[in-house]
Short mmCIF file of C-alpha atoms in Angstrom, two decimals:
data_model
loop_
_atom_site.label_atom_id
_atom_site.label_comp_id
_atom_site.label_asym_id
_atom_site.label_seq_id
_atom_site.Cartn_x
_atom_site.Cartn_y
_atom_site.Cartn_z
CA MET A 1 104.54 126.92 -158.83
CA ASN A 2 103.13 127.88 -162.52
CA GLN A 3 100.08 129.82 -163.06
CA ALA A 4 98.32 126.50 -164.35
CA THR A 5 98.70 124.69 -161.48
CA SER A 6 97.85 127.50 -159.15
CA GLU A 7 94.42 128.06 -160.97
CA GLU A 8 93.77 124.02 -160.93
CA GLN A 9 94.42 124.13 -157.27
CA ASN A 10 92.32 127.02 -156.44
CA SER A 11 89.41 125.37 -158.64
CA LYS A 12 89.48 122.34 -156.73
CA LYS A 13 89.25 124.56 -153.40
CA ASN A 14 86.48 126.51 -154.48
CA ARG A 15 84.76 123.78 -156.18
CA LYS A 16 81.94 122.03 -153.72
CA GLU A 17 82.06 118.46 -154.11
CA PHE A 18 79.07 116.29 -153.99
CA SER A 19 78.53 113.80 -151.22
CA GLU A 20 75.82 111.49 -149.69
CA GLY A 21 75.54 113.87 -146.70
CA ASP A 22 75.03 116.99 -148.77
CA LEU A 23 72.18 115.63 -151.20
CA THR A 24 69.35 115.94 -149.00
CA ASP A 25 70.10 119.42 -147.94
CA TRP A 26 70.80 120.68 -151.22
CA LEU A 27 67.82 119.32 -152.80
CA ILE A 28 65.73 121.32 -149.62
CA SER A 29 68.14 124.47 -150.08
CA GLY A 30 67.32 124.16 -154.22
CA ALA A 31 63.72 124.27 -153.55
CA ASP A 32 63.80 127.20 -150.91
CA GLU A 33 65.41 129.24 -153.68
CA ILE A 34 62.64 128.94 -155.94
CA ARG A 35 60.19 129.35 -153.33
CA LYS A 36 61.49 132.80 -152.63
CA LYS A 37 60.89 133.59 -156.34
CA LEU A 38 57.50 132.50 -156.43
CA ALA A 39 56.56 135.07 -153.40
CA LEU A 40 54.01 132.92 -151.91
CA THR A 41 53.84 132.07 -148.50
CA GLU A 42 52.56 128.81 -146.87
CA THR A 43 49.27 130.85 -145.87
CA ASP A 44 48.96 132.12 -149.51
CA PHE A 45 49.14 128.52 -150.88
CA ARG A 46 46.68 127.16 -148.27
CA PHE A 47 44.17 129.69 -149.33
CA LEU A 48 44.57 129.50 -152.86
CA GLY A 49 44.10 125.93 -152.79
CA ARG A 50 40.41 126.52 -153.25
CA ALA A 51 40.43 130.01 -155.28
CA HIS A 52 39.34 128.64 -158.90
CA ASN A 53 41.01 130.76 -161.89
CA SER A 54 43.52 132.33 -159.27
CA ARG A 55 46.28 129.57 -158.56
CA GLY A 56 48.30 129.79 -161.52
CA ARG A 57 52.01 128.85 -162.12
CA ARG A 58 53.01 129.88 -158.62
CA HIS A 59 50.64 127.69 -156.96
CA TYR A 60 51.41 124.84 -159.03
CA ILE A 61 55.34 125.15 -158.60
CA TYR A 62 54.76 125.60 -155.22
CA ALA A 63 52.97 122.01 -154.81
CA ILE A 64 55.61 120.30 -157.22
CA LEU A 65 58.41 121.85 -154.65
CA ASP A 66 56.63 120.32 -151.88
CA GLU A 67 56.90 116.92 -153.58
CA VAL A 68 60.93 117.61 -153.84
CA GLU A 69 61.04 118.26 -150.23
CA GLN A 70 59.06 115.26 -149.26
CA VAL A 71 61.71 113.00 -151.66
CA ALA A 72 64.59 114.54 -149.55
CA PHE A 73 63.19 113.72 -146.45
CA ALA A 74 62.61 110.18 -147.64
CA LEU A 75 66.54 109.98 -148.58
CA LYS A 76 67.57 111.49 -145.53
CA LEU A 77 65.36 109.02 -143.56
CA SER A 78 66.77 106.17 -145.44
CA ARG A 79 70.41 107.01 -145.73
CA GLU A 80 71.58 105.22 -142.73
CA SER A 81 69.97 101.82 -144.08
CA LEU A 82 71.93 102.09 -147.36
CA SER A 83 75.22 103.64 -146.06
CA GLU A 84 77.20 100.59 -146.57
CA ALA A 85 76.73 96.97 -148.21
CA PRO A 86 75.35 94.38 -145.71
CA THR A 87 78.07 91.99 -144.41
CA ASP A 88 78.11 88.42 -143.18
CA ILE A 89 75.07 87.85 -145.56
CA PRO A 90 73.66 84.51 -144.37
CA ASP A 91 73.83 81.65 -147.06
CA ASP A 92 71.20 79.31 -145.61
CA GLU A 93 67.67 79.14 -147.06
CA LEU A 94 66.34 81.50 -144.55
CA GLY A 95 68.70 83.76 -144.69
CA ARG A 96 68.97 84.09 -148.43
CA ARG A 97 65.05 84.66 -148.38
CA LEU A 98 64.98 87.39 -145.69
CA ILE A 99 67.78 89.16 -147.45
CA ARG A 100 65.67 89.14 -150.89
CA ASN A 101 62.65 90.43 -149.17
CA THR A 102 64.26 93.10 -147.38
CA PHE A 103 65.96 94.27 -150.69
CA SER A 104 62.54 94.05 -152.29
CA VAL A 105 60.74 96.26 -149.66
CA VAL A 106 63.97 99.03 -150.47
CA GLN A 107 63.22 98.78 -154.03
CA ARG A 108 59.26 99.05 -153.58
CA GLU A 109 59.52 102.25 -151.68
CA GLN A 110 62.25 103.71 -154.40
CA ALA A 111 59.90 102.65 -157.01
CA LEU A 112 57.23 104.82 -155.58
CA HIS A 113 59.22 107.87 -155.54
CA ILE A 114 60.80 107.31 -159.16
CA ARG A 115 57.25 106.96 -160.23
CA ARG A 116 55.83 110.20 -158.71
CA LEU A 117 59.05 112.03 -159.86
CA THR A 118 58.88 110.73 -163.15
CA GLU A 119 55.15 111.87 -163.55
CA ILE A 120 55.96 115.29 -161.97
CA LEU A 121 59.20 115.55 -164.59
CA VAL A 122 57.03 114.65 -167.59
CA ASP A 123 54.22 117.22 -166.78
CA LEU A 124 56.92 120.06 -166.14
CA ILE A 125 58.57 119.56 -169.56
CA ASN A 126 54.74 119.78 -171.28
CA PHE A 127 54.13 123.08 -169.39
CA SER A 128 57.09 124.55 -171.18
CA GLN A 129 54.65 124.58 -174.16
CA THR A 130 51.67 126.29 -172.20
CA ASN A 131 53.72 128.33 -169.49
CA SER A 132 50.80 131.03 -168.65
CA ASP A 133 48.70 131.27 -165.50
CA PRO A 134 45.26 130.28 -167.51
CA TYR A 135 46.63 127.06 -168.60
CA TYR A 136 47.92 125.99 -164.90
CA ASP A 137 44.40 126.88 -163.55
CA HIS A 138 42.84 124.72 -166.18
CA TYR A 139 44.95 121.80 -165.35
CA LEU A 140 44.44 122.01 -161.78
CA LEU A 141 40.65 122.48 -162.17
CA TYR A 142 40.63 119.42 -164.32
CA GLU A 143 42.38 117.30 -161.76
CA GLU A 144 39.84 118.49 -159.32
CA LEU A 145 36.96 117.62 -161.22
CA VAL A 146 37.92 114.13 -161.92
CA GLU A 147 38.57 113.81 -157.94
CA HIS A 148 34.87 114.88 -157.59
CA GLN A 149 33.53 112.74 -160.26
CA HIS A 150 35.26 109.63 -158.75
CA ARG A 151 33.76 110.16 -155.45
CA ARG A 152 30.14 110.86 -157.17
CA TYR A 153 30.66 107.32 -158.80
CA ASP A 154 31.81 105.65 -155.62
CA PHE A 155 28.72 107.03 -153.58
CA LYS A 156 26.18 105.85 -156.07
CA ARG A 157 27.86 102.56 -157.10
CA TYR A 158 28.77 101.37 -153.64
CA PHE A 159 26.10 102.86 -151.44
CA ASP A 160 23.44 104.02 -154.04
CA CYS A 161 23.84 107.56 -152.81
CA ASP A 162 23.34 110.70 -154.64
CA ASN A 163 25.68 113.32 -152.59
CA LEU A 164 24.15 116.82 -153.20
CA ASN A 165 27.36 118.44 -152.04
CA THR A 166 29.49 116.55 -154.43
CA GLN A 167 27.19 117.61 -157.35
CA ALA A 168 27.48 121.06 -156.37
CA SER A 169 31.39 120.73 -156.19
CA ILE A 170 31.22 119.19 -159.56
CA ASP A 171 28.89 121.84 -161.00
CA LEU A 172 31.00 124.81 -159.48
CA THR A 173 34.32 123.33 -161.11
CA ILE A 174 32.77 122.84 -164.50
CA ARG A 175 31.55 126.79 -164.38
CA SER A 176 34.97 127.71 -163.53
CA LEU A 177 36.25 125.57 -166.18
CA THR A 178 34.24 127.22 -168.60
CA TYR A 179 35.15 130.69 -167.68
CA GLY A 180 38.73 129.45 -167.69
CA GLU A 181 38.74 128.23 -171.18
CA THR A 182 37.80 131.58 -172.55
CA ARG A 183 41.32 132.58 -171.74
CA LEU A 184 43.21 129.71 -173.55
CA GLN A 185 43.36 127.60 -176.68
CA LEU A 186 41.74 124.14 -175.74
CA ASN A 187 43.80 122.24 -178.56
CA ARG A 188 46.98 123.27 -176.76
CA CYS A 189 46.03 121.46 -173.66
CA TRP A 190 48.50 118.39 -173.74
CA TYR A 191 47.02 117.27 -170.61
CA LEU A 192 43.41 116.55 -172.32
CA SER A 193 43.01 113.48 -174.72
CA GLY A 194 42.44 114.14 -178.05
CA THR A 195 43.58 116.90 -180.68
CA ASN A 196 40.25 118.89 -180.17
CA PRO A 197 39.19 118.32 -176.65
CA LYS A 198 35.69 118.90 -175.59
CA PRO A 199 34.78 122.22 -173.77
CA GLY A 200 33.09 122.53 -170.23
CA GLY A 201 34.72 119.56 -168.43
CA LYS A 202 33.58 117.13 -170.97
CA ALA A 203 36.90 116.25 -172.13
CA LYS A 204 38.95 113.42 -170.55
CA LEU A 205 42.58 113.58 -169.08
CA GLU A 206 45.25 112.29 -171.29
CA THR A 207 46.62 109.09 -170.26
CA PHE A 208 50.28 109.17 -168.77
CA MET A 209 51.88 107.16 -171.82
CA ASN A 210 50.41 109.87 -174.14
CA ARG A 211 51.80 112.64 -171.50
CA PHE A 212 55.43 110.73 -171.56
CA ASP A 213 55.25 110.66 -175.72
CA LYS A 214 54.52 114.32 -176.05
CA ALA A 215 57.26 115.33 -173.15
CA LEU A 216 60.01 113.14 -174.70
CA PRO A 217 60.54 115.54 -177.90
CA LEU A 218 60.84 118.32 -175.88
CA ALA A 219 63.00 116.73 -173.05
CA ALA A 220 66.74 117.76 -172.63
CA LYS A 221 69.50 114.91 -172.99
CA ALA A 222 69.91 114.48 -169.32
CA GLU A 223 66.06 114.75 -168.82
CA ARG A 224 65.74 111.40 -171.36
CA LEU A 225 68.53 109.89 -169.38
CA MET A 226 66.52 110.05 -166.00
CA LEU A 227 63.45 109.37 -167.74
CA GLY A 228 64.79 106.12 -168.99
CA PHE A 229 64.29 107.00 -172.66
CA TYR A 230 61.14 104.76 -172.95
CA TYR A 231 57.77 104.44 -171.19
CA GLY A 232 58.11 100.82 -170.07
CA ARG A 233 61.69 101.69 -168.25
CA ALA A 234 60.37 105.12 -167.07
CA TYR A 235 57.18 103.85 -165.69
CA ARG A 236 55.81 100.31 -166.33
CA GLU A 237 58.78 98.80 -164.35
CA PRO A 238 58.78 100.87 -161.17
CA SER A 239 55.01 100.15 -161.19
CA VAL A 240 55.50 96.52 -161.13
CA SER A 241 57.53 96.80 -157.87
CA ILE A 242 54.61 98.79 -156.36
CA HIS A 243 51.77 96.98 -157.43
CA LEU A 244 50.95 93.17 -156.37
CA ASN A 245 53.21 91.14 -158.98
CA VAL A 246 52.69 87.50 -157.96
CA GLY A 247 53.27 85.59 -161.04
CA ASN A 248 55.22 88.18 -162.76
CA LEU A 249 58.63 87.78 -164.33
CA PRO A 250 61.30 88.08 -161.13
CA SER A 251 63.70 90.79 -161.36
CA PRO A 252 67.03 90.66 -159.55
CA LYS A 253 67.57 92.36 -156.21
CA SER A 254 71.10 93.43 -154.96
CA PHE A 255 72.47 96.35 -152.87
CA GLU A 256 74.13 97.81 -155.91
CA GLY A 257 70.82 97.99 -157.50
CA LEU A 258 69.10 99.56 -154.68
CA LEU A 259 72.15 102.15 -154.75
CA PHE A 260 71.68 102.97 -158.30
CA GLY A 261 67.75 103.59 -157.39
CA ARG A 262 68.58 105.95 -154.82
CA ASN A 263 70.76 107.85 -157.27
CA GLN A 264 67.94 107.87 -159.74
CA ILE A 265 65.81 109.49 -157.26
CA TRP A 266 68.02 112.17 -156.48
CA LEU A 267 68.60 112.85 -159.93
CA LEU A 268 64.94 112.83 -161.16
CA ALA A 269 64.20 115.75 -158.19
CA VAL A 270 67.08 117.92 -159.62
CA GLN A 271 66.04 117.49 -162.87
CA CYS A 272 62.50 118.62 -161.53
CA LEU A 273 64.11 121.36 -159.75
CA ASP A 274 65.73 122.54 -162.84
CA ARG A 275 62.37 122.69 -164.98
CA CYS A 276 60.94 124.81 -162.33
CA ARG A 277 63.57 127.14 -162.40
CA ARG A 278 63.19 127.49 -166.44
CA LEU A 279 59.33 127.75 -165.72
CA MET A 280 59.95 130.51 -163.51
CA ARG A 281 62.59 131.93 -165.93
CA ILE A 282 65.33 132.24 -163.04
CA ARG A 283 68.34 132.42 -164.67
CA THR A 284 70.52 133.24 -162.33
CA ARG A 285 74.14 131.21 -162.21
CA LYS A 286 74.32 131.66 -158.35
CA GLY A 287 73.07 129.71 -155.60
CA ILE A 288 72.72 125.82 -154.99
CA GLY A 289 69.85 125.57 -157.78
CA ALA A 290 72.37 126.64 -160.57
CA GLN A 291 75.02 124.62 -159.32
CA LEU A 292 73.24 121.35 -159.22
CA THR A 293 71.98 122.03 -162.54
CA ARG A 294 75.60 122.79 -163.96
CA ALA A 295 76.88 119.58 -162.08
CA MET A 296 73.91 117.47 -163.68
CA ARG A 297 74.74 118.52 -167.05
CA SER A 298 78.46 118.15 -166.98
CA ALA A 299 77.87 114.61 -165.36
CA VAL A 300 75.96 112.82 -168.27
CA PRO A 301 78.53 111.24 -170.75
CA LYS A 302 77.42 110.95 -174.56
CA GLU A 303 77.99 107.43 -174.04
CA PHE A 304 74.18 106.94 -172.55
CA TYR A 305 72.61 108.29 -175.48
CA ASP A 306 74.83 106.22 -177.99
CA GLN A 307 73.30 103.23 -176.27
CA TYR A 308 70.16 104.05 -177.85
CA THR A 309 71.31 104.84 -181.43
CA GLN A 310 74.39 102.76 -181.50
CA PRO A 311 76.23 104.91 -184.37
CA ARG A 312 79.02 102.60 -184.58
CA ILE A 313 76.80 99.42 -185.54
CA VAL A 314 76.16 99.07 -189.14
CA LYS A 315 74.90 96.61 -191.80
CA GLY A 316 77.14 93.74 -191.93
CA ASP A 317 78.45 94.00 -188.48
CA PHE A 318 78.57 90.75 -186.01
CA VAL A 319 76.96 91.87 -182.64
CA SER A 320 75.68 90.08 -179.70
CA VAL A 321 72.25 90.17 -178.08
CA PHE A 322 71.35 88.08 -174.86
CA ASP A 323 74.50 86.05 -174.89
CA SER A 324 73.70 85.21 -178.71
CA LEU A 325 75.92 86.13 -181.79
CA CYS A 326 74.28 87.72 -184.79
CA GLU A 327 75.01 89.59 -187.74
CA VAL A 328 73.39 92.87 -188.63
CA VAL A 329 70.93 92.68 -191.65
CA SER A 330 69.18 96.14 -191.52
CA SER A 331 68.42 98.94 -188.91
CA THR A 332 65.28 101.43 -188.69
CA ARG A 333 65.33 104.51 -186.81
CA SER A 334 62.04 105.63 -184.63
CA SER A 335 60.36 108.99 -184.37
CA PHE A 336 62.03 109.34 -181.16
CA GLY A 337 65.06 109.06 -182.62
CA TYR A 338 65.87 105.56 -181.23
CA LYS A 339 67.36 102.79 -183.53
CA SER A 340 66.85 99.02 -183.73
CA PHE A 341 68.36 96.63 -185.38
CA LYS A 342 67.20 93.22 -187.68
CA LEU A 343 69.53 90.57 -186.53
CA ARG A 344 70.13 87.30 -188.04
CA TYR A 345 71.07 84.67 -185.49
CA LEU A 346 74.65 82.93 -185.99
CA SER A 347 74.65 80.89 -182.90
CA ARG A 348 71.74 79.28 -181.34
CA PRO A 349 68.88 81.31 -181.27
CA PRO A 350 66.95 81.64 -177.90
CA LEU A 351 63.92 80.11 -179.26
CA GLU A 352 63.01 79.16 -182.98
CA HIS A 353 63.34 82.29 -185.10
CA LYS A 354 66.46 82.71 -187.01
CA GLN A 355 65.61 86.44 -187.46
CA ASP A 356 64.59 89.07 -184.79
CA CYS A 357 64.46 92.98 -184.31
CA TYR A 358 65.94 94.25 -180.99
CA PRO A 359 66.18 98.01 -179.75
CA ALA A 360 69.67 99.22 -180.03
CA ILE A 361 69.98 99.44 -176.22
CA ASN A 362 70.07 95.31 -176.14
CA VAL A 363 72.84 95.21 -179.04
CA LYS A 364 76.41 95.07 -178.18
CA LYS A 365 79.06 95.26 -181.07
CA GLN A 366 81.49 92.48 -180.99
CA ILE A 367 83.17 92.54 -184.61
CA ASP A 368 83.49 95.14 -186.98
CA GLY A 369 82.02 93.90 -190.36
CA ARG A 370 84.65 96.03 -192.52
CA ASP A 371 87.48 94.95 -190.48
CA LEU A 372 86.76 91.23 -190.61
CA ARG A 373 86.32 91.39 -194.19
CA GLU A 374 89.64 93.00 -194.82
CA GLY A 375 91.08 90.40 -192.62
CA VAL A 376 89.74 87.59 -194.33
CA LEU A 377 90.70 88.99 -197.85
CA GLU A 378 94.44 89.43 -196.46
CA LEU A 379 94.49 85.77 -195.36
CA LEU A 380 93.54 85.10 -198.89
CA THR A 381 95.96 87.29 -200.66
CA VAL A 382 98.89 85.70 -202.16
CA ASP A 383 101.85 87.49 -203.77
CA GLY A 384 100.07 90.92 -203.10
CA GLN A 385 97.33 89.83 -205.44
CA ARG A 386 93.73 89.56 -203.95
CA PRO A 387 91.45 87.03 -205.26
CA ARG A 388 88.12 87.45 -206.85
CA ILE A 389 85.50 85.78 -204.59
CA ASP A 390 81.87 85.72 -204.89
CA ALA A 391 80.35 88.13 -202.29
CA ARG A 392 78.02 85.31 -201.05
CA HIS A 393 80.89 83.26 -200.35
CA LEU A 394 83.01 85.75 -198.82
CA ARG A 395 79.96 86.71 -196.47
CA ARG A 396 79.98 82.95 -195.45
CA ALA A 397 83.71 82.67 -194.57
CA MET A 398 83.17 85.99 -192.35
CA ARG A 399 80.62 84.49 -190.94
CA GLN A 400 82.35 81.27 -189.84
CA THR A 401 85.20 83.08 -188.69
CA ALA A 402 82.99 85.43 -186.47
CA LEU A 403 81.12 82.22 -184.91
CA GLN A 404 84.31 80.46 -184.31
CA THR A 405 85.65 83.48 -182.82
CA TRP A 406 82.75 84.01 -180.69
CA ASN A 407 82.66 80.54 -179.56
CA GLU A 408 86.15 80.60 -178.29
CA TRP A 409 85.32 83.76 -176.28
CA VAL A 410 82.55 81.86 -174.81
CA ASP A 411 84.67 78.73 -173.84
CA ALA A 412 87.42 81.24 -172.39
CA HIS A 413 84.77 82.62 -170.34
CA ARG A 414 83.27 79.53 -169.09
CA ALA A 415 86.58 78.22 -167.99
CA ARG A 416 87.75 81.22 -166.04
CA ARG A 417 84.26 81.19 -164.20
CA THR A 418 84.53 77.47 -163.43
CA LYS A 419 88.10 77.93 -162.25
CA ASN A 420 86.91 81.06 -159.83
CA GLN A 421 84.18 79.04 -158.60
CA LYS A 422 86.51 75.90 -157.77
CA PRO A 423 86.54 75.54 -154.10
CA GLU A 424 90.02 75.26 -152.52
CA ALA A 425 91.43 72.32 -151.34
#
């Protein structure tokens, strides 16, 4: 046995493989490793919950680790129900409806965890810019102030009641905020709205969409992937599953989709643990947390990011978008680094517009424009001499060739699908 083979076998032997049975235990173990670095007991955490300007980063991260553990418990409880795909699915009207609603219930629960973990990860990323105790205290105080103010509003609106203890809690929190603001720069408080927030509890909390936009440029590649790259996918879509959505556009439900959602929850939780480690400046390469981080970073292929930039698509290429063939007219790049393309429909457009813009994620390259141009010219070459053709005429011939090829692909696909759906005699 040569040395290379021996090292490869030892590596496989020592490498801990990821399996469904390990996921929840690893999340809990990873959270527990960070708790030991916090040097904060459960009694300390409960006591400091009311200690204004004394909680800081340790208290905040301890609370975040609670959220990760709760997700781990939820994954463990739901593991059996998603252990294998359902068999003998009924095809009658009642059976199809019950399966659809069963999948919807599971998806709704998953959406809740995805949304909470997304909120956590966004705030953890933003705290990398204000990673000191005064900012964590200030953040916690503002969250507490808003809760007291909502309570006062409800009492007054629905019961015409001025509760003095609630007002006393608001006054105390504002005094704590005013003192805390002497130890920080208010314009760095990313969780407050505006570039120059008002002091003394008079500012408003930043919307989650703006928090998300602030975090995105700071996020690592793996974090962007887990966040879904943009607000709609990261937060709005899970919210649709949670809130009443009678009348909204229906979304497909499948067992494979539920498995994907489960994996997304686990990966989001791992990213949250990794951010906690970084905020606590834990740099050890040993332990479950470090192993999970390495596995996450190595498991994210570059192709995921290429879907949002499509570096291989240029002006003049022929692409498909939602089953229509188009020609790329131009492209733009957003401040977040994502590309979009202006497209001219060659096949029938979905509605009435012959040109439209789409994000790169929706665009798939079908025919390379340069290669097709060379192919058309090659067909017109006689005795090694390429003819001089007007560029407009050449482009028209390229469009016709691309559309003909596309239609042949579509017809062949329909024929195969019809053949597969044809019942046996």
